Short mmCIF file of C-alpha atoms in Angstrom, two decimals:
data_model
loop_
_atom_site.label_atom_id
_atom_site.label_comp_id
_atom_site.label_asym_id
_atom_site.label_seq_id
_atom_site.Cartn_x
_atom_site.Cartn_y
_atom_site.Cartn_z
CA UNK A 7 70.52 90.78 124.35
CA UNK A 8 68.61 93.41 125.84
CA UNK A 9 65.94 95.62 123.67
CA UNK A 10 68.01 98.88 123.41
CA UNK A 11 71.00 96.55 122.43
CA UNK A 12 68.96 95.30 119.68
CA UNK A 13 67.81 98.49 119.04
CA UNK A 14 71.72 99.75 118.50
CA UNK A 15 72.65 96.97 116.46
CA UNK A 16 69.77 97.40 113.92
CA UNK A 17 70.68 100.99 113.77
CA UNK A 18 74.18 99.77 113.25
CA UNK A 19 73.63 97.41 110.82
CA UNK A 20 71.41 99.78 108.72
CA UNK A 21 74.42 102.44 108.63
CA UNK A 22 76.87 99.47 107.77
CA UNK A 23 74.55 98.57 105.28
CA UNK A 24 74.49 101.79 103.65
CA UNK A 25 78.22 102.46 103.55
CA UNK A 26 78.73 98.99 102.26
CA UNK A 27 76.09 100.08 99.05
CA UNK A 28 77.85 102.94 98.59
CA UNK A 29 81.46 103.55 99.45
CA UNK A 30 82.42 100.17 101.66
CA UNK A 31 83.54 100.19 105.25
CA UNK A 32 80.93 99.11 107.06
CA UNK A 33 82.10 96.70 108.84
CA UNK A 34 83.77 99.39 111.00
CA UNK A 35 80.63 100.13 112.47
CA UNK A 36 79.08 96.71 112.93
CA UNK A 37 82.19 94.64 113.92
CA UNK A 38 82.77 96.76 116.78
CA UNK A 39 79.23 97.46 117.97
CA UNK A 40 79.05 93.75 118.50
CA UNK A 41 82.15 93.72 120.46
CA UNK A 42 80.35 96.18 122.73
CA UNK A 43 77.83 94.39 122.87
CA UNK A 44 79.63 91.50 124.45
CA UNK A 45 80.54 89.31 121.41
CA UNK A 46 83.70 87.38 121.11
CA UNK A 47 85.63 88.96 118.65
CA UNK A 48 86.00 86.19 116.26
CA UNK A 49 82.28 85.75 116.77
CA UNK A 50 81.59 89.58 116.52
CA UNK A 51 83.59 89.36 112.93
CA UNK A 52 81.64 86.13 111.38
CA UNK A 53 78.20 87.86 112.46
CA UNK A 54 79.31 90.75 111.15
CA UNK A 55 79.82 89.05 108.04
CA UNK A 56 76.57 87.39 108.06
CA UNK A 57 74.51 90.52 109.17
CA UNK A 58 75.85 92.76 106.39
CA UNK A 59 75.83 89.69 103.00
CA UNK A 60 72.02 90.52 102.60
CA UNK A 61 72.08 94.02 102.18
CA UNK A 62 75.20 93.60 99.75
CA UNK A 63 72.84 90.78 97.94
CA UNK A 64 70.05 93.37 98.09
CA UNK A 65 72.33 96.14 96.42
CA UNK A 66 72.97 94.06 93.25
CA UNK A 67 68.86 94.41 92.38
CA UNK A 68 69.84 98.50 92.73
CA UNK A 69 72.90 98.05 90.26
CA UNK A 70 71.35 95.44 87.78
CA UNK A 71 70.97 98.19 84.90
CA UNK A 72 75.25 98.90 85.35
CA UNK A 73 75.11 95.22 85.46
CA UNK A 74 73.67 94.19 82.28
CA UNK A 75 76.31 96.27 80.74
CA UNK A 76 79.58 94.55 82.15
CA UNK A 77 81.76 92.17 80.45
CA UNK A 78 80.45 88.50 81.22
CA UNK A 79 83.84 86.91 80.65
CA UNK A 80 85.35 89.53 83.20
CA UNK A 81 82.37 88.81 85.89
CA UNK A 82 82.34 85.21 85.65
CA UNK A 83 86.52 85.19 86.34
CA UNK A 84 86.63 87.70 88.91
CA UNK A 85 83.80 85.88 90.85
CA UNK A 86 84.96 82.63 90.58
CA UNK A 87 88.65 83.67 92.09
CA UNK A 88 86.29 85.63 94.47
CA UNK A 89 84.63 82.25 95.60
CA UNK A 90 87.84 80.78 95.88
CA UNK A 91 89.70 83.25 97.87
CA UNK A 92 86.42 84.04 100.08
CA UNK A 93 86.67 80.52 101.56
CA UNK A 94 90.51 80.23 102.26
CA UNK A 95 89.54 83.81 104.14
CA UNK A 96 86.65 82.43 106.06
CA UNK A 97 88.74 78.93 107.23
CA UNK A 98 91.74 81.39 108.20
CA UNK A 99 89.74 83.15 110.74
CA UNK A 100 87.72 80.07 112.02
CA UNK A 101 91.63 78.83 113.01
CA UNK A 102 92.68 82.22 114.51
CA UNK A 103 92.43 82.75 118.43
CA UNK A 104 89.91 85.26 120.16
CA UNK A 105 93.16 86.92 121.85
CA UNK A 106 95.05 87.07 118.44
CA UNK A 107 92.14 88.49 116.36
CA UNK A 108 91.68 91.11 118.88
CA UNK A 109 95.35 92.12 119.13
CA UNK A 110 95.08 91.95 114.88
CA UNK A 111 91.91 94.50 114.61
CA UNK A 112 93.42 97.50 114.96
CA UNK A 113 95.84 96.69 112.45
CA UNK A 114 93.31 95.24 110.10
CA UNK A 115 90.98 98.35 110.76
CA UNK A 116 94.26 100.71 110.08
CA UNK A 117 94.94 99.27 107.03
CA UNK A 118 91.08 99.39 105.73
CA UNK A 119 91.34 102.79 106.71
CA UNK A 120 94.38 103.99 105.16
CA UNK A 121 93.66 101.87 102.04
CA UNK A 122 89.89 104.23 101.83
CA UNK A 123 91.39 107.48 102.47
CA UNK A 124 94.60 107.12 100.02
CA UNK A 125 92.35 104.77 97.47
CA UNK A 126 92.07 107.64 94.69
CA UNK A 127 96.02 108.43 95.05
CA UNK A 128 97.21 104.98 95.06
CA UNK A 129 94.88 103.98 92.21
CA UNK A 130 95.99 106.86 90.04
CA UNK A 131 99.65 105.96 90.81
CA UNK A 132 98.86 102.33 89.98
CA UNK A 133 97.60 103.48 86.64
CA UNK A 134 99.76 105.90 85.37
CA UNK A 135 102.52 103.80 86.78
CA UNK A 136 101.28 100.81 84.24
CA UNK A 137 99.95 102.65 81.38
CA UNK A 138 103.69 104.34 81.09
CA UNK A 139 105.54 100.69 81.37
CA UNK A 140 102.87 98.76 79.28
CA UNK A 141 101.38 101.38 76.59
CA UNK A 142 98.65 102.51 77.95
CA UNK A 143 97.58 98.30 78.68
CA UNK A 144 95.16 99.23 81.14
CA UNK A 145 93.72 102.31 79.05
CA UNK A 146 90.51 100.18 77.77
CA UNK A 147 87.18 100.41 79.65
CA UNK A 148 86.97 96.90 80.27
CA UNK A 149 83.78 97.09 81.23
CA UNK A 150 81.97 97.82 77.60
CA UNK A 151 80.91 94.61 75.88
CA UNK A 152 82.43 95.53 72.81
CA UNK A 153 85.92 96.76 73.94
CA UNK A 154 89.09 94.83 73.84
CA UNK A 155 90.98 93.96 76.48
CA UNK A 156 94.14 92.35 77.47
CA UNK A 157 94.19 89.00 78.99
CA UNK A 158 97.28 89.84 80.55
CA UNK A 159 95.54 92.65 82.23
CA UNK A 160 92.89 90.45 83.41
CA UNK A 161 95.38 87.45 84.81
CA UNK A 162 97.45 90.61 87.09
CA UNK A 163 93.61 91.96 88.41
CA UNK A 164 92.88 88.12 89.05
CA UNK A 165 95.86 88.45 91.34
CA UNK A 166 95.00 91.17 93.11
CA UNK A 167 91.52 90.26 93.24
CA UNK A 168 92.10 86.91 95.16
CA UNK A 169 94.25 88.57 97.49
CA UNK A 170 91.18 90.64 98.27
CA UNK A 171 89.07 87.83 98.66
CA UNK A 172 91.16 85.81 101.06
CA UNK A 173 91.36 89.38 103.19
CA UNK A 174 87.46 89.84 102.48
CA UNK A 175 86.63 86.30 103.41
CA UNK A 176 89.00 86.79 106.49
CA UNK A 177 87.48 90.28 108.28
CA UNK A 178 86.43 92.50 105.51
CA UNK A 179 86.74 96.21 106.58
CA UNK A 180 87.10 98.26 103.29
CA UNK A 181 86.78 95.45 101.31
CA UNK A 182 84.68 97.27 98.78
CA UNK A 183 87.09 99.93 98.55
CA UNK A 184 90.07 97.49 97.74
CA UNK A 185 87.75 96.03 95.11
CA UNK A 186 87.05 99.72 93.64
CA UNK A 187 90.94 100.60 93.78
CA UNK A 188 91.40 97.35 91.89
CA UNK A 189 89.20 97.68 89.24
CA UNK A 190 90.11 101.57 88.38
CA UNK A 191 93.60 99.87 88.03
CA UNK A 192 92.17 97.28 85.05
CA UNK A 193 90.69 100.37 83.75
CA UNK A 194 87.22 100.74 84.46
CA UNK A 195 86.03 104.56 84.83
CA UNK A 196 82.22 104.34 85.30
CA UNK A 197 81.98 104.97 89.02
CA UNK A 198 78.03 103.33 88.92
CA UNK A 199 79.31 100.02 86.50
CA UNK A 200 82.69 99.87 88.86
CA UNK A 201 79.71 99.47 92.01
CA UNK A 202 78.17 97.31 90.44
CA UNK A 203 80.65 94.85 90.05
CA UNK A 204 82.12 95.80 93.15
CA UNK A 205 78.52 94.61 94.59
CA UNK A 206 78.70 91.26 93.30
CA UNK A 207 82.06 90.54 93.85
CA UNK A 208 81.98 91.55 97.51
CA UNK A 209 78.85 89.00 97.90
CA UNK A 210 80.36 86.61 96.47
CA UNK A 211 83.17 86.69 98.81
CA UNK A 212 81.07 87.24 101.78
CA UNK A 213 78.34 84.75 100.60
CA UNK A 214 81.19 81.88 100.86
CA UNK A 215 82.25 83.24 103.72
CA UNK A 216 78.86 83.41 105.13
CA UNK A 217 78.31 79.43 104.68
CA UNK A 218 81.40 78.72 106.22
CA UNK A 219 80.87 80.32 109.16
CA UNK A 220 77.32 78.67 109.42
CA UNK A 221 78.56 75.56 108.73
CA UNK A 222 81.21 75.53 111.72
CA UNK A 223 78.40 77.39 113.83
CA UNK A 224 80.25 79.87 114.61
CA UNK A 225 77.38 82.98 114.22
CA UNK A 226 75.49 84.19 117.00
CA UNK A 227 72.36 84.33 115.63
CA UNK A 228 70.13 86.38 117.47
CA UNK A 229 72.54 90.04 116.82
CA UNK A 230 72.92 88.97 113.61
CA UNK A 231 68.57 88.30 112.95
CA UNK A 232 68.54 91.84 114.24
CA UNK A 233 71.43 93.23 112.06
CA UNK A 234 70.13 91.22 108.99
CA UNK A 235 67.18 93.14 108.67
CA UNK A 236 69.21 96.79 109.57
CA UNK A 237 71.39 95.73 107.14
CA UNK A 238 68.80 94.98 104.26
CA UNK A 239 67.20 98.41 104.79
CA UNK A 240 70.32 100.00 104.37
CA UNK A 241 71.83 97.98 101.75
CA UNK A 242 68.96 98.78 99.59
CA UNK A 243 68.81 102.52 100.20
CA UNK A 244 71.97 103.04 100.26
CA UNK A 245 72.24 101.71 96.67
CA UNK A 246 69.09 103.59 95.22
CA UNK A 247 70.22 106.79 96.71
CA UNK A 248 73.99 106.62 96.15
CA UNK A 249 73.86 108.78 92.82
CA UNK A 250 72.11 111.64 95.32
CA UNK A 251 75.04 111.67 97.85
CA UNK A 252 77.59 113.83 97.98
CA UNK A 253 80.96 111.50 97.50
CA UNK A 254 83.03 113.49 99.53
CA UNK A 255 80.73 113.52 102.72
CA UNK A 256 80.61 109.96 103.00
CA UNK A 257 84.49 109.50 102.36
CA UNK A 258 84.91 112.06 105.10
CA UNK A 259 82.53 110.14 107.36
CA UNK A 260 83.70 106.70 106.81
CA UNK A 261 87.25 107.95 107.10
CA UNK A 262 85.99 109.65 110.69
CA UNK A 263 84.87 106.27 111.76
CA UNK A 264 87.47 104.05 110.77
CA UNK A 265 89.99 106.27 112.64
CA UNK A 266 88.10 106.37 115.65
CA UNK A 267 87.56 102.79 115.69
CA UNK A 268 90.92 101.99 115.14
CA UNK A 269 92.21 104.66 117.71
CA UNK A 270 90.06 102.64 120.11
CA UNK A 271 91.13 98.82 119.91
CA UNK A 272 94.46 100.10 119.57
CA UNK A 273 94.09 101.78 123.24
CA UNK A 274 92.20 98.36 124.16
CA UNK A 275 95.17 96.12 123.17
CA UNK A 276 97.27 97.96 125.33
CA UNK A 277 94.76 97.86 128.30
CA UNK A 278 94.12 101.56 128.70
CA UNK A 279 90.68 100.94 127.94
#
């Protein structure tokens, strides 16, 4: 890896960092700046992962006052089906092919993007959608200590949530996103407490992940020293500043990305680039 490579994939790693803190989607930056940078694409994806778990982990100390206000019963649940479904991700892609994962990552990278820019719609659909079959089941802020909630409610996110996991534990992109979209369904409305737990649950997932990649030494470790430390820098700011940003920007940006990204391994697969 030469110096200005390095130099790139810090800078990458930083911005993935960020997005991840505040929005999600970073891994359509730093998955594909690997590949560039002449990483396997299996190998590009578990580095990825590795690179950007720290600055997630780093994010939580930014979030810990939404934190402290969360249901315990509803954090211990989702994280443990989290754990669960991060692993079966992570052993998935270990037993997928270089040539297969790179003929799946435009799809993947579609979806991630499509799920991001349509997230708000499909969420409000979701809800309305429930609240009209189920009497207004979802309409509790599940998130207050001393609300009620349905258990019913919290068996269907469980669902969903492990689902997410075993795609999170598996590549990843928009991830975050997915986890937002699914916990504005259960009924959360605090955009900083929904991060929060978004945070944790997404390093849960990747921290699994993370030790099974290790484990079947499949990282490449010098990128991802460099990205670790981009990524902690972002993942931090990103966090602290995220109240200061304008929403809509980063949506727009991240959306920009994901589409050019995807626009480009789709033209790859085919051989035209």
């Amino acid at each position: 890896m030469t110096f200005v490579a390095g130099v790139l994939l810090f800078i990458a790693a930083m911005l993935g960092g960020t997005l991840n803190a505040v929005a999600g989607g970073g891994s359509f930056i730093t998955v594909p700046s690997l590949i560039f940078a002449g990483v396997l694409p299996v190998e590009a994806n578990t580095t990825s992962t590795v690179a950007l778990w720290p600055g997630s982990v780093a994010s939580i100390t930014a979030y810990r006052q939404e934190l402290a206000k969360l249901n315990r019963v509803v954090v211990l649940t989702l994280g443990i089906i989290s754990l669960i479904g991060g692993i079966l991700g992570a052993l998935l892609l270990l037993s997928t092919s270089q040539s297969t994962f790179l003929y799946l990552l435009p799809y993947l990278m579609l979806v991630a993007t499509l799920l991001f820019a349509f997230s708000p719609r499909i969420t409000k659909f979701l809800r309305n959608r429930a609240a009209a079959r189920q009497n207004t089941l979802y309409s509790h802020k599940i998130a207050d200590k001393t609300s009620t909630f349905s258990w019913r409610s919290l068996m269907a996110i469980s669902v969903i949530q492990f689902i997410v996991a075993i795609y999170g534990g598996y590549f990843g992109g928009g991830i975050g996103i997915m986890i937002l979209a699914s916990l504005g369904i259960m009924g959360m409305e605090n955009i900083h407490e929904m991060n929060g737990l978004k945070t944790v649950l997404q390093a849960a997932i990747n921290g699994v992940a993370v030790i099974t990649f290790i484990i079947a030494r499949a990282v490449v470790w010098l990128p991802a020293l460099v990205m670790i430390a981009g990524a902690i820098v972002g993942g931090y700011g990103g966090a602290y500043f995220a109240r200061k940003l304008d929403a809509r920007v980063i949506r727009v940006f991240v959306i920009l990305v994901g589409t050019s990204m995807t626009i480009y391994f789709f033209l790859r697969s085919i051989g035209i680039l």
